[in-house]
Short mmCIF file of C-alpha atoms in Angstrom, two decimals:
data_model
loop_
_atom_site.label_atom_id
_atom_site.label_comp_id
_atom_site.label_asym_id
_atom_site.label_seq_id
_atom_site.Cartn_x
_atom_site.Cartn_y
_atom_site.Cartn_z
CA MET R 748 47.29 57.85 92.03
CA ALA R 749 45.52 57.81 88.66
CA LEU R 750 43.11 55.22 90.02
CA LEU R 751 42.32 57.36 93.05
CA SER R 752 41.71 60.38 90.83
CA ALA R 753 39.33 58.33 88.69
CA VAL R 754 37.44 57.06 91.70
CA SER R 755 37.17 60.58 93.12
CA SER R 756 34.99 61.53 90.16
CA LEU R 757 32.23 59.25 91.38
CA LEU R 758 28.93 60.90 92.22
CA PRO R 759 27.17 60.47 95.58
CA PHE R 760 25.57 57.04 95.52
CA SER R 761 24.00 56.04 98.80
CA TYR R 762 22.41 57.75 101.70
CA GLY R 763 24.53 57.93 104.79
CA ALA R 764 25.02 59.50 108.20
CA THR R 765 27.67 59.83 110.89
CA ARG R 766 28.12 60.18 114.60
CA LEU R 767 27.63 63.32 116.63
CA SER R 768 30.24 63.24 119.37
CA SER R 769 28.81 62.25 122.72
CA ARG R 770 31.74 63.86 124.48
CA ALA R 771 30.99 67.40 123.41
CA SER R 772 27.88 69.48 123.09
CA LEU R 773 26.37 69.19 119.63
CA ALA R 774 25.57 72.89 119.73
CA SER R 775 29.30 73.65 119.64
CA THR R 776 29.65 71.92 116.26
CA THR R 777 26.70 73.51 114.52
CA SER R 778 28.13 76.98 114.04
CA GLY R 779 25.41 78.78 115.92
CA PHE R 780 22.47 76.80 114.70
CA ASN R 781 19.54 76.04 116.97
CA LEU R 782 18.83 72.32 117.27
CA SER R 783 15.28 72.95 118.41
CA SER R 784 14.50 74.36 114.98
CA LEU R 785 15.19 70.95 113.45
CA ARG R 786 12.73 68.88 115.42
CA ASN R 787 10.10 68.50 112.75
CA SER R 788 9.48 65.00 111.47
CA PRO R 789 6.86 63.10 109.50
CA ARG R 790 5.31 62.16 112.84
CA ASN R 791 5.44 65.64 114.36
CA PRO R 792 5.69 68.15 111.52
CA LEU R 793 6.43 71.81 112.08
CA CYS R 794 4.34 74.21 110.07
CA LEU R 795 7.04 76.32 108.45
CA TYR R 796 5.94 79.58 106.91
CA VAL R 797 8.29 81.87 105.05
CA SER R 798 10.80 82.86 107.67
CA ARG R 799 13.45 84.47 105.51
CA ALA R 800 14.40 85.22 101.94
CA ILE R 801 17.65 86.40 100.49
CA ALA R 802 17.86 90.12 99.86
CA ASN R 803 15.90 91.56 96.95
CA SER R 804 13.41 88.69 96.91
CA GLY R 805 10.61 91.19 96.67
CA GLY R 806 7.10 91.17 98.09
CA TYR R 807 8.17 89.54 101.34
CA THR R 808 7.15 90.05 104.96
CA ASP R 809 7.81 87.88 108.01
CA SER R 810 5.09 85.49 109.16
CA SER R 811 4.96 83.93 112.61
CA GLU R 812 4.07 80.26 113.08
CA ASN R 813 1.45 81.12 115.68
CA GLU R 814 -0.35 83.69 113.55
CA THR R 815 -3.25 82.88 111.27
CA PRO R 816 -1.89 82.65 107.73
CA PRO R 817 -2.68 85.85 105.80
CA PRO R 818 -4.76 85.87 102.63
CA PRO R 819 -2.87 84.68 99.55
CA ARG R 820 -0.27 87.14 98.29
CA THR R 821 1.63 86.99 95.04
CA TYR R 822 5.40 86.73 95.14
CA THR R 823 6.91 89.72 93.36
CA TRP R 824 9.59 88.86 90.85
CA PRO R 825 12.28 91.54 90.43
CA ASP R 826 11.99 91.64 86.62
CA ASN R 827 8.74 91.39 84.70
CA LYS R 828 10.43 90.55 81.41
CA ARG R 829 12.92 87.78 82.14
CA PRO R 830 11.75 84.11 82.45
CA ARG R 831 10.68 82.94 85.92
CA VAL R 832 11.81 79.54 87.19
CA CYS R 833 10.41 78.14 90.44
CA ILE R 834 12.22 75.15 91.95
CA LEU R 835 10.44 73.18 94.67
CA GLY R 836 12.80 71.22 96.92
CA GLY R 837 16.38 71.96 97.89
CA GLY R 838 17.94 68.50 97.83
CA PHE R 839 20.36 67.18 95.24
CA GLY R 840 17.81 67.60 92.46
CA GLY R 841 16.54 71.08 93.30
CA LEU R 842 19.67 72.86 94.54
CA TYR R 843 21.95 71.46 91.85
CA THR R 844 19.41 72.39 89.13
CA ALA R 845 19.42 75.96 90.44
CA LEU R 846 23.22 76.07 90.47
CA ARG R 847 23.33 74.57 86.97
CA LEU R 848 21.03 77.32 85.68
CA GLU R 849 23.26 79.90 87.34
CA SER R 850 26.40 78.50 85.68
CA LEU R 851 25.09 78.51 82.09
CA VAL R 852 25.71 81.33 79.61
CA TRP R 853 22.53 83.29 78.87
CA PRO R 854 21.54 86.17 76.59
CA ASP R 855 21.00 89.20 78.83
CA ASP R 856 17.27 89.32 78.26
CA LYS R 857 16.75 85.57 78.75
CA LYS R 858 18.68 84.73 81.90
CA PRO R 859 15.93 83.39 84.18
CA GLN R 860 15.06 84.57 87.64
CA VAL R 861 15.23 81.55 89.94
CA VAL R 862 13.50 81.06 93.27
CA LEU R 863 14.25 77.95 95.34
CA VAL R 864 11.67 76.80 97.91
CA ASP R 865 12.40 74.35 100.71
CA GLN R 866 10.88 73.74 104.14
CA SER R 867 14.33 73.57 105.77
CA GLU R 868 16.93 76.30 106.07
CA ARG R 869 19.71 73.83 105.26
CA PHE R 870 20.79 71.72 102.32
CA VAL R 871 21.69 68.22 103.54
CA PHE R 872 24.35 66.09 101.88
CA LYS R 873 22.55 62.90 102.87
CA PRO R 874 25.21 60.33 101.91
CA MET R 875 27.34 61.66 104.77
CA LEU R 876 24.76 61.69 107.56
CA TYR R 877 26.42 58.59 109.02
CA GLU R 878 29.59 60.59 109.66
CA LEU R 879 27.59 62.65 112.14
CA LEU R 880 27.05 59.57 114.30
CA SER R 881 30.75 58.70 114.23
CA GLY R 882 31.83 62.26 114.99
CA GLU R 883 33.82 62.49 111.77
CA VAL R 884 32.10 65.62 110.42
CA ASP R 885 30.34 68.65 111.83
CA VAL R 886 26.83 69.72 110.92
CA TRP R 887 27.89 72.82 108.99
CA GLU R 888 30.11 70.72 106.73
CA ILE R 889 27.36 68.47 105.36
CA ALA R 890 24.33 70.67 106.11
CA PRO R 891 25.16 74.26 105.14
CA ARG R 892 22.46 76.92 105.15
CA PHE R 893 20.94 77.79 101.79
CA SER R 894 21.52 81.46 102.56
CA ASP R 895 25.27 80.81 102.81
CA LEU R 896 25.43 78.65 99.68
CA LEU R 897 23.50 81.14 97.54
CA THR R 898 25.09 84.37 98.78
CA ASN R 899 27.07 85.06 95.60
CA THR R 900 24.37 83.93 93.18
CA GLY R 901 21.20 85.43 91.77
CA ILE R 902 19.13 82.57 93.17
CA GLN R 903 16.48 83.59 95.68
CA PHE R 904 15.58 81.28 98.58
CA LEU R 905 12.24 80.98 100.38
CA ARG R 906 11.84 78.77 103.43
CA ASP R 907 8.30 77.49 103.08
CA ARG R 908 6.22 74.38 102.47
CA VAL R 909 4.38 73.69 99.22
CA LYS R 910 0.62 73.40 99.52
CA THR R 911 -0.95 73.24 96.04
CA LEU R 912 0.10 73.23 92.39
CA LEU R 913 -2.03 75.06 89.83
CA PRO R 914 -0.45 74.52 86.40
CA CYS R 915 -1.98 76.15 83.35
CA ASP R 916 -3.16 73.85 80.56
CA GLY R 917 -2.88 74.23 76.81
CA LEU R 918 0.70 75.53 76.64
CA GLY R 919 2.96 74.49 73.81
CA VAL R 920 6.44 73.10 74.21
CA ASN R 921 7.86 76.54 74.95
CA GLY R 922 4.65 78.03 76.23
CA SER R 923 2.17 80.26 74.48
CA GLU R 924 3.24 83.83 73.77
CA SER R 925 -0.20 84.99 74.81
CA SER R 926 -0.09 83.18 78.15
CA VAL R 927 0.63 85.31 81.20
CA THR R 928 2.07 82.49 83.30
CA GLY R 929 2.95 78.81 83.14
CA GLY R 930 1.12 78.21 86.39
CA THR R 931 1.01 79.03 90.08
CA VAL R 932 2.39 77.44 93.23
CA LEU R 933 0.53 78.06 96.49
CA LEU R 934 2.67 77.92 99.64
CA GLU R 935 1.46 77.29 103.18
CA SER R 936 2.52 80.78 104.23
CA GLY R 937 -0.05 82.24 101.84
CA PHE R 938 2.35 83.15 99.04
CA ASN R 939 1.39 82.52 95.44
CA ILE R 940 4.35 82.13 93.08
CA GLU R 941 3.57 82.53 89.41
CA TYR R 942 6.11 80.80 87.22
CA ASP R 943 7.04 80.25 83.61
CA TRP R 944 8.94 77.03 84.37
CA LEU R 945 8.52 74.74 87.35
CA VAL R 946 10.94 72.11 88.71
CA LEU R 947 9.58 69.43 91.04
CA ALA R 948 12.31 68.05 93.30
CA LEU R 949 10.38 67.64 96.55
CA GLY R 950 12.09 64.43 97.61
CA ALA R 951 10.51 61.79 99.82
CA GLU R 952 9.93 60.91 103.48
CA PRO R 953 10.24 57.63 105.41
CA LYS R 954 7.26 55.31 105.19
CA LEU R 955 6.60 54.18 108.75
CA ASP R 956 3.03 52.91 108.41
CA LEU R 957 4.07 49.53 107.00
CA VAL R 958 4.17 47.75 110.36
CA PRO R 959 2.07 48.25 113.54
CA GLY R 960 4.12 50.14 116.12
CA ALA R 961 6.76 51.46 113.72
CA MET R 962 5.26 54.94 113.66
CA GLU R 963 5.26 55.15 117.46
CA PHE R 964 8.46 53.38 118.42
CA ALA R 965 10.91 53.21 115.48
CA LEU R 966 13.29 56.00 114.52
CA PRO R 967 13.83 56.67 110.81
CA PHE R 968 17.23 57.69 109.49
CA TYR R 969 16.63 59.86 106.47
CA THR R 970 17.04 63.54 107.36
CA LEU R 971 19.28 65.75 109.46
CA ASN R 972 16.56 65.80 112.11
CA ASP R 973 16.58 62.01 112.16
CA ALA R 974 20.37 61.89 112.59
CA ILE R 975 20.21 64.32 115.50
CA ARG R 976 17.38 62.37 117.13
CA VAL R 977 19.25 59.06 116.77
CA ASN R 978 22.40 60.56 118.23
CA GLU R 979 20.50 61.99 121.20
CA LYS R 980 18.88 58.63 121.85
CA LEU R 981 22.23 56.84 121.63
CA SER R 982 23.89 59.35 123.93
CA LYS R 983 21.13 58.95 126.51
CA LEU R 984 21.42 55.17 126.38
CA GLU R 985 25.21 55.41 126.69
CA ARG R 986 24.94 57.56 129.81
CA ARG R 987 22.39 55.24 131.37
CA ASN R 988 23.68 51.79 130.37
CA PHE R 989 27.41 52.38 130.59
CA LYS R 990 26.95 53.63 134.14
CA ASN R 991 25.36 50.38 135.30
CA GLY R 992 27.40 48.16 132.97
CA SER R 993 24.51 46.86 130.85
CA ALA R 994 24.85 46.47 127.08
CA ILE R 995 22.87 48.61 124.65
CA LYS R 996 20.72 46.65 122.22
CA VAL R 997 20.02 48.22 118.83
CA ALA R 998 17.76 46.73 116.13
CA VAL R 999 18.12 47.94 112.53
CA VAL R 1000 15.24 47.10 110.19
CA GLY R 1001 16.41 46.75 106.61
CA CYS R 1002 19.73 45.67 105.11
CA GLY R 1003 19.95 47.87 102.07
CA TYR R 1004 22.66 50.50 101.95
CA GLY R 1005 21.06 52.59 104.68
CA GLY R 1006 20.61 49.71 107.10
CA VAL R 1007 24.08 48.23 106.55
CA GLU R 1008 25.80 51.60 106.89
CA LEU R 1009 23.87 52.29 110.09
CA ALA R 1010 24.65 48.89 111.57
CA ALA R 1011 28.36 49.24 110.76
CA THR R 1012 28.60 52.78 112.16
CA ILE R 1013 26.69 52.12 115.38
CA SER R 1014 28.44 48.82 116.08
CA GLU R 1015 31.78 50.61 115.75
CA ARG R 1016 30.59 53.33 118.13
CA LEU R 1017 29.31 50.91 120.78
CA GLN R 1018 32.14 48.35 120.37
CA ASP R 1019 31.81 45.66 123.07
CA ARG R 1020 29.37 47.75 125.11
CA GLY R 1021 26.42 47.02 122.85
CA THR R 1022 24.90 44.64 120.34
CA VAL R 1023 23.43 45.38 116.92
CA GLN R 1024 20.90 43.16 115.17
CA ALA R 1025 20.08 43.82 111.50
CA ILE R 1026 16.82 42.42 110.13
CA ASN R 1027 16.09 41.88 106.44
CA VAL R 1028 13.29 40.23 104.51
CA SER R 1029 15.76 38.85 101.97
CA LYS R 1030 18.17 36.03 102.73
CA SER R 1031 21.11 38.30 101.88
CA ILE R 1032 22.16 41.90 102.44
CA LEU R 1033 22.63 44.60 99.80
CA THR R 1034 20.73 42.62 97.20
CA SER R 1035 21.21 45.23 94.45
CA ALA R 1036 24.82 46.13 95.30
CA PRO R 1037 27.98 45.02 93.47
CA ASP R 1038 29.52 41.83 94.81
CA GLY R 1039 32.61 43.66 96.03
CA ASN R 1040 30.59 46.01 98.23
CA ARG R 1041 28.58 43.11 99.63
CA VAL R 1042 31.69 41.09 100.49
CA ALA R 1043 33.37 44.09 102.13
CA ALA R 1044 30.25 44.82 104.18
CA MET R 1045 29.88 41.22 105.33
CA LYS R 1046 33.50 41.19 106.46
CA VAL R 1047 33.10 44.37 108.50
CA LEU R 1048 29.78 43.35 110.05
CA ALA R 1049 31.19 39.96 111.05
CA SER R 1050 34.27 41.55 112.64
CA ARG R 1051 32.04 43.80 114.73
CA LYS R 1052 29.73 40.94 115.72
CA VAL R 1053 26.61 42.39 114.10
CA GLU R 1054 23.91 39.71 114.17
CA LEU R 1055 22.12 39.35 110.84
CA LEU R 1056 18.53 38.12 111.01
CA LEU R 1057 17.88 37.39 107.34
CA GLY R 1058 14.65 36.09 105.85
CA TYR R 1059 12.41 37.75 108.45
CA LEU R 1060 9.54 40.21 108.30
CA VAL R 1061 8.85 42.53 111.22
CA ARG R 1062 5.28 41.72 112.22
CA CYS R 1063 4.94 44.43 114.86
CA ILE R 1064 6.86 46.61 117.31
CA LYS R 1065 5.65 47.22 120.83
CA ARG R 1066 6.90 48.23 124.24
CA ALA R 1067 8.64 45.57 126.27
CA THR R 1068 6.62 46.59 129.34
CA ASP R 1069 3.27 48.24 129.85
CA SER R 1070 4.82 51.29 131.52
CA GLU R 1071 7.80 53.42 130.59
CA GLU R 1072 10.84 53.73 132.82
CA GLU R 1073 11.35 56.79 134.99
CA ASP R 1074 13.42 58.54 132.30
CA GLY R 1075 10.76 57.76 129.68
CA GLU R 1076 13.08 55.40 127.82
CA GLY R 1077 11.66 51.92 127.95
CA GLY R 1078 12.70 48.95 125.79
CA TYR R 1079 10.90 47.49 122.78
CA MET R 1080 9.98 44.08 121.45
CA LEU R 1081 10.00 43.14 117.77
CA GLU R 1082 7.99 40.15 116.60
CA LEU R 1083 9.69 38.60 113.57
CA GLU R 1084 7.92 36.35 111.09
CA PRO R 1085 10.04 34.11 108.79
CA THR R 1086 9.56 34.31 105.05
CA GLU R 1087 10.23 30.57 104.63
CA LYS R 1088 8.14 27.70 105.90
CA GLY R 1089 9.61 25.53 108.62
CA VAL R 1090 11.45 28.40 110.30
CA GLU R 1091 10.27 29.50 113.72
CA SER R 1092 9.19 33.03 114.54
CA GLN R 1093 11.37 35.12 116.80
CA VAL R 1094 10.89 37.86 119.36
CA ILE R 1095 13.84 40.15 120.01
CA GLU R 1096 14.28 43.01 122.46
CA ALA R 1097 15.92 46.34 121.73
CA ASP R 1098 16.62 49.62 123.46
CA MET R 1099 16.36 51.42 120.13
CA VAL R 1100 14.76 50.48 116.80
CA LEU R 1101 16.04 52.11 113.60
CA TRP R 1102 13.87 52.00 110.46
CA THR R 1103 15.44 52.13 106.98
CA VAL R 1104 12.73 50.45 104.88
CA GLY R 1105 10.45 52.30 102.47
CA THR R 1106 9.90 55.90 101.43
CA LYS R 1107 7.03 57.80 99.85
CA PRO R 1108 7.37 60.83 97.51
CA LEU R 1109 6.24 64.13 98.99
CA LEU R 1110 4.25 64.87 95.83
CA THR R 1111 1.51 62.72 97.34
CA GLU R 1112 1.23 65.14 100.30
CA LEU R 1113 0.15 68.10 98.17
CA GLU R 1114 -3.43 69.28 98.36
CA GLN R 1115 -5.40 69.00 95.14
CA PRO R 1116 -7.51 71.88 93.83
CA SER R 1117 -11.15 71.51 94.90
CA GLY R 1118 -10.31 68.14 96.42
CA GLY R 1119 -10.25 66.53 92.99
CA PRO R 1120 -7.72 64.15 91.42
CA SER R 1121 -4.08 65.08 91.06
CA VAL R 1122 -3.37 67.72 88.43
CA LEU R 1123 -0.23 65.74 87.51
CA PRO R 1124 0.01 62.21 86.11
CA LEU R 1125 1.37 60.09 88.98
CA ASN R 1126 2.37 56.44 89.09
CA VAL R 1127 1.33 54.06 91.88
CA ARG R 1128 4.23 55.23 94.05
CA GLY R 1129 3.17 58.87 93.77
CA GLN R 1130 5.92 59.95 91.34
CA ALA R 1131 5.24 62.19 88.36
CA GLU R 1132 5.25 60.46 84.99
CA THR R 1133 7.92 62.11 82.85
CA ASP R 1134 9.19 61.80 79.30
CA GLU R 1135 12.86 61.19 78.49
CA THR R 1136 13.64 64.93 78.71
CA LEU R 1137 12.39 64.97 82.36
CA ARG R 1138 9.28 66.98 81.47
CA VAL R 1139 6.06 65.88 83.16
CA LYS R 1140 3.74 64.28 80.62
CA GLY R 1141 1.03 66.69 79.52
CA HIS R 1142 2.79 69.62 81.24
CA PRO R 1143 5.66 70.85 79.03
CA ARG R 1144 6.45 73.70 81.45
CA ILE R 1145 7.07 71.34 84.39
CA PHE R 1146 10.17 69.21 84.99
CA ALA R 1147 10.43 66.50 87.66
CA LEU R 1148 13.50 64.70 88.99
CA GLY R 1149 14.79 62.66 91.89
CA ASP R 1150 12.13 61.09 94.12
CA SER R 1151 9.48 63.15 92.32
CA SER R 1152 10.15 61.50 88.96
CA SER R 1153 9.34 58.05 87.59
CA LEU R 1154 11.92 58.15 84.83
CA ARG R 1155 12.96 54.83 83.30
CA ASP R 1156 16.22 53.74 81.72
CA SER R 1157 16.68 52.46 78.16
CA ASN R 1158 15.59 48.99 79.29
CA GLY R 1159 12.32 50.28 80.75
CA LYS R 1160 13.47 49.82 84.35
CA LEU R 1161 12.56 52.53 86.86
CA LEU R 1162 15.68 54.45 87.86
CA PRO R 1163 16.60 54.24 91.56
CA THR R 1164 16.00 57.31 93.71
CA THR R 1165 19.65 57.76 94.68
CA ALA R 1166 21.81 60.84 95.02
CA GLN R 1167 23.78 59.77 91.95
CA VAL R 1168 20.67 59.73 89.76
CA ALA R 1169 19.34 63.03 91.14
CA PHE R 1170 22.67 64.75 90.60
CA GLN R 1171 22.83 63.71 86.95
CA GLU R 1172 19.16 64.59 86.40
CA ALA R 1173 19.80 68.08 87.79
CA ASP R 1174 22.48 68.63 85.16
CA PHE R 1175 20.08 67.64 82.36
CA THR R 1176 17.15 69.60 83.82
CA GLY R 1177 19.16 72.81 83.98
CA TRP R 1178 20.34 72.35 80.41
CA ASN R 1179 16.86 71.51 79.09
CA ILE R 1180 15.34 74.60 80.70
CA TRP R 1181 18.07 76.61 78.97
CA ALA R 1182 17.25 74.87 75.69
CA ALA R 1183 13.50 75.45 76.06
CA ILE R 1184 13.92 79.16 76.83
CA ASN R 1185 16.31 79.58 73.91
CA ASN R 1186 14.19 77.53 71.48
CA ARG R 1187 16.76 74.75 71.19
CA PRO R 1188 16.14 70.97 71.12
CA LEU R 1189 15.90 69.31 74.52
CA LEU R 1190 18.26 66.45 75.38
CA PRO R 1191 16.95 63.03 76.43
CA PHE R 1192 18.29 61.98 79.81
CA ARG R 1193 20.77 59.11 79.83
CA PHE R 1194 21.88 57.80 83.18
CA GLN R 1195 25.54 56.86 83.50
CA ASN R 1196 26.11 54.45 86.36
CA LEU R 1197 29.54 55.31 87.77
CA GLY R 1198 29.47 52.73 90.56
CA GLU R 1199 28.44 52.58 94.18
CA MET R 1200 29.97 53.70 97.46
CA MET R 1201 29.18 53.07 101.11
CA THR R 1202 30.63 53.90 104.50
CA LEU R 1203 31.38 51.14 106.98
CA GLY R 1204 32.65 53.20 109.88
CA ARG R 1205 35.12 55.90 110.77
CA TYR R 1206 38.01 54.38 108.80
CA ASP R 1207 36.18 51.88 106.58
CA ALA R 1208 34.29 52.19 103.31
CA ALA R 1209 33.74 50.29 100.08
CA ILE R 1210 33.77 51.62 96.51
CA SER R 1211 32.99 49.62 93.38
CA PRO R 1212 33.52 51.86 90.32
CA SER R 1213 31.62 50.70 87.26
CA PHE R 1214 34.38 51.64 84.83
CA ILE R 1215 36.79 49.00 86.24
CA GLU R 1216 34.99 45.67 86.37
CA GLY R 1217 35.61 43.61 89.48
CA LEU R 1218 37.50 46.35 91.36
CA THR R 1219 36.49 47.23 94.91
CA LEU R 1220 38.39 49.64 97.13
CA ASP R 1221 37.70 49.00 100.80
CA GLY R 1222 39.19 49.73 104.21
CA PRO R 1223 41.10 53.01 104.76
CA VAL R 1224 41.81 53.41 101.03
CA GLY R 1225 38.12 53.18 100.18
CA HIS R 1226 37.32 55.53 103.04
CA ALA R 1227 39.75 58.20 101.78
CA ALA R 1228 38.56 57.86 98.18
CA ARG R 1229 34.92 58.14 99.21
CA LYS R 1230 35.51 61.33 101.21
CA LEU R 1231 37.47 62.84 98.33
CA ALA R 1232 34.67 62.00 95.86
CA TYR R 1233 32.07 63.59 98.12
CA LEU R 1234 34.23 66.64 98.74
CA ILE R 1235 34.36 67.22 94.99
CA ARG R 1236 30.56 66.95 94.78
CA LEU R 1237 29.74 69.51 97.48
CA PRO R 1238 27.52 72.28 96.07
CA THR R 1239 29.80 75.34 95.69
CA ASP R 1240 33.49 76.09 95.36
CA GLU R 1241 33.50 78.23 98.50
CA HIS R 1242 31.85 75.57 100.65
CA ARG R 1243 34.08 72.89 99.12
CA PHE R 1244 37.18 74.87 100.07
CA LYS R 1245 36.04 75.45 103.66
CA VAL R 1246 35.16 71.79 104.18
CA GLY R 1247 38.40 70.64 102.57
CA VAL R 1248 40.45 72.81 104.95
CA SER R 1249 38.42 71.55 107.91
CA TRP R 1250 38.87 67.90 106.98
CA PHE R 1251 42.59 68.38 106.38
CA ALA R 1252 43.00 70.05 109.77
CA LYS R 1253 41.12 67.23 111.52
CA SER R 1254 43.23 64.63 109.74
CA ALA R 1255 46.42 66.41 110.80
CA VAL R 1256 45.28 66.58 114.43
CA GLU R 1257 44.37 62.87 114.42
CA SER R 1258 47.74 61.98 112.90
CA VAL R 1259 49.63 63.95 115.57
CA ALA R 1260 47.54 62.38 118.33
CA LEU R 1261 48.21 58.90 116.93
CA LEU R 1262 51.95 59.60 116.73
CA GLN R 1263 51.99 60.84 120.32
CA SER R 1264 50.11 57.75 121.47
CA ASN R 1265 52.54 55.42 119.72
CA LEU R 1266 55.56 57.27 121.13
CA ALA R 1267 54.08 57.09 124.61
CA LYS R 1268 53.67 53.32 124.27
CA VAL R 1269 57.27 52.95 123.11
CA PHE R 1270 58.69 54.98 126.01
CA SER R 1271 56.48 53.24 128.58
CA SER R 1272 57.62 49.80 127.42
CA SER R 1273 61.32 50.71 127.42
#
């Protein structure tokens, strides 16, 4: 029991997703949320203007997507004297920084006003997206609305997209007393937000332009929209192929955590009615994972007959035929090129191609003033260069974390852009903003690797905690420990309680159903 309690303290480590039940309407599980509002993607982006702000956000009026954006307007902060903190991005880095600021003890005249800006109305607990595909969780459990999460806080929320950053130069560590503002953020809706402190946590998006045809034919698995789109595609293939008895063929590109978790989840869902092929440029899977996680994953993939095509590059993706089928769902062909000499190229066919390779920070998507160079120092990946306190170099009023930051560890190695890292960075960022406002020394960030977790299906997972060398919990035990760890790391106490009750109720129902099934088998055989 002590071991399980220790493991439950692990932070979220890998991105994940789960199955939306094909036997029930997805709309019934989303607690009144409109799926059509989620259909923006890197390939077909929705232009989201400010659609709503929490009460008392000041200076706000509705703006329709079809209207011409109004002239720039300045966001009105409720208090002209207290510090103003603008947080861009509502993922693990942005939301948890806001909640950290809310939880700290402040002098009355120094407690900052916080506005959180995100283009989506929902926070997404990405490590559990795989559970949507398996039907283990509902959308509201892992993708609650910001308005619900922030109801009992002083944090204001704006649903908008960032357009341009205009930081002010020449400020000292804690700003200049004579300066009016630390800078301005211009949003696509036309709002200008003047800030004293800025937090960049914009995240990243899938990089689909690496291979010809990937942009047109591959489906990424990175956001809630992606999970919904993948589930819809799978459900359509299930209705079509199961009816005529043909197997569904799924190709997963990439065998990092995302690719392996997808392959394991989908192969479990399809069982013997489909085949899953996982393609990786390396000759092994999970190259950066602990050995225990890799062994557990290999065992599960082998038991579900997932075909691993290791040591191959995807040269291109194209349609299997020149014309689509009547339902608009034609097959695809992937041309694979070996990374070693003497190995023949391959061509495989698939009904669906899932892409889990490569991301690019959204900082690179921002417009630059007057079309000039970036106002922030960026590395080659498009991440902001930060010092050890998470402040952007040359901009002491701006902090960057998560995918937006290029922070390095004590050995000079770039930290991975995982949920675990972003969560810990949020804790330090909130504290360092408190320290800066209160004229206290800022703390250098030190990453503590607590281990790695991954899902391998509805009742399978693997956990390798770093504090017990050589230990890996897998199977049902690992699955239960992983869900408990993630439950603890949900954003607020209220949401944590609701989700915990929901998961307990589902577990009780499944246990009763299993007992009834076993009893029925006993009576039928007697």
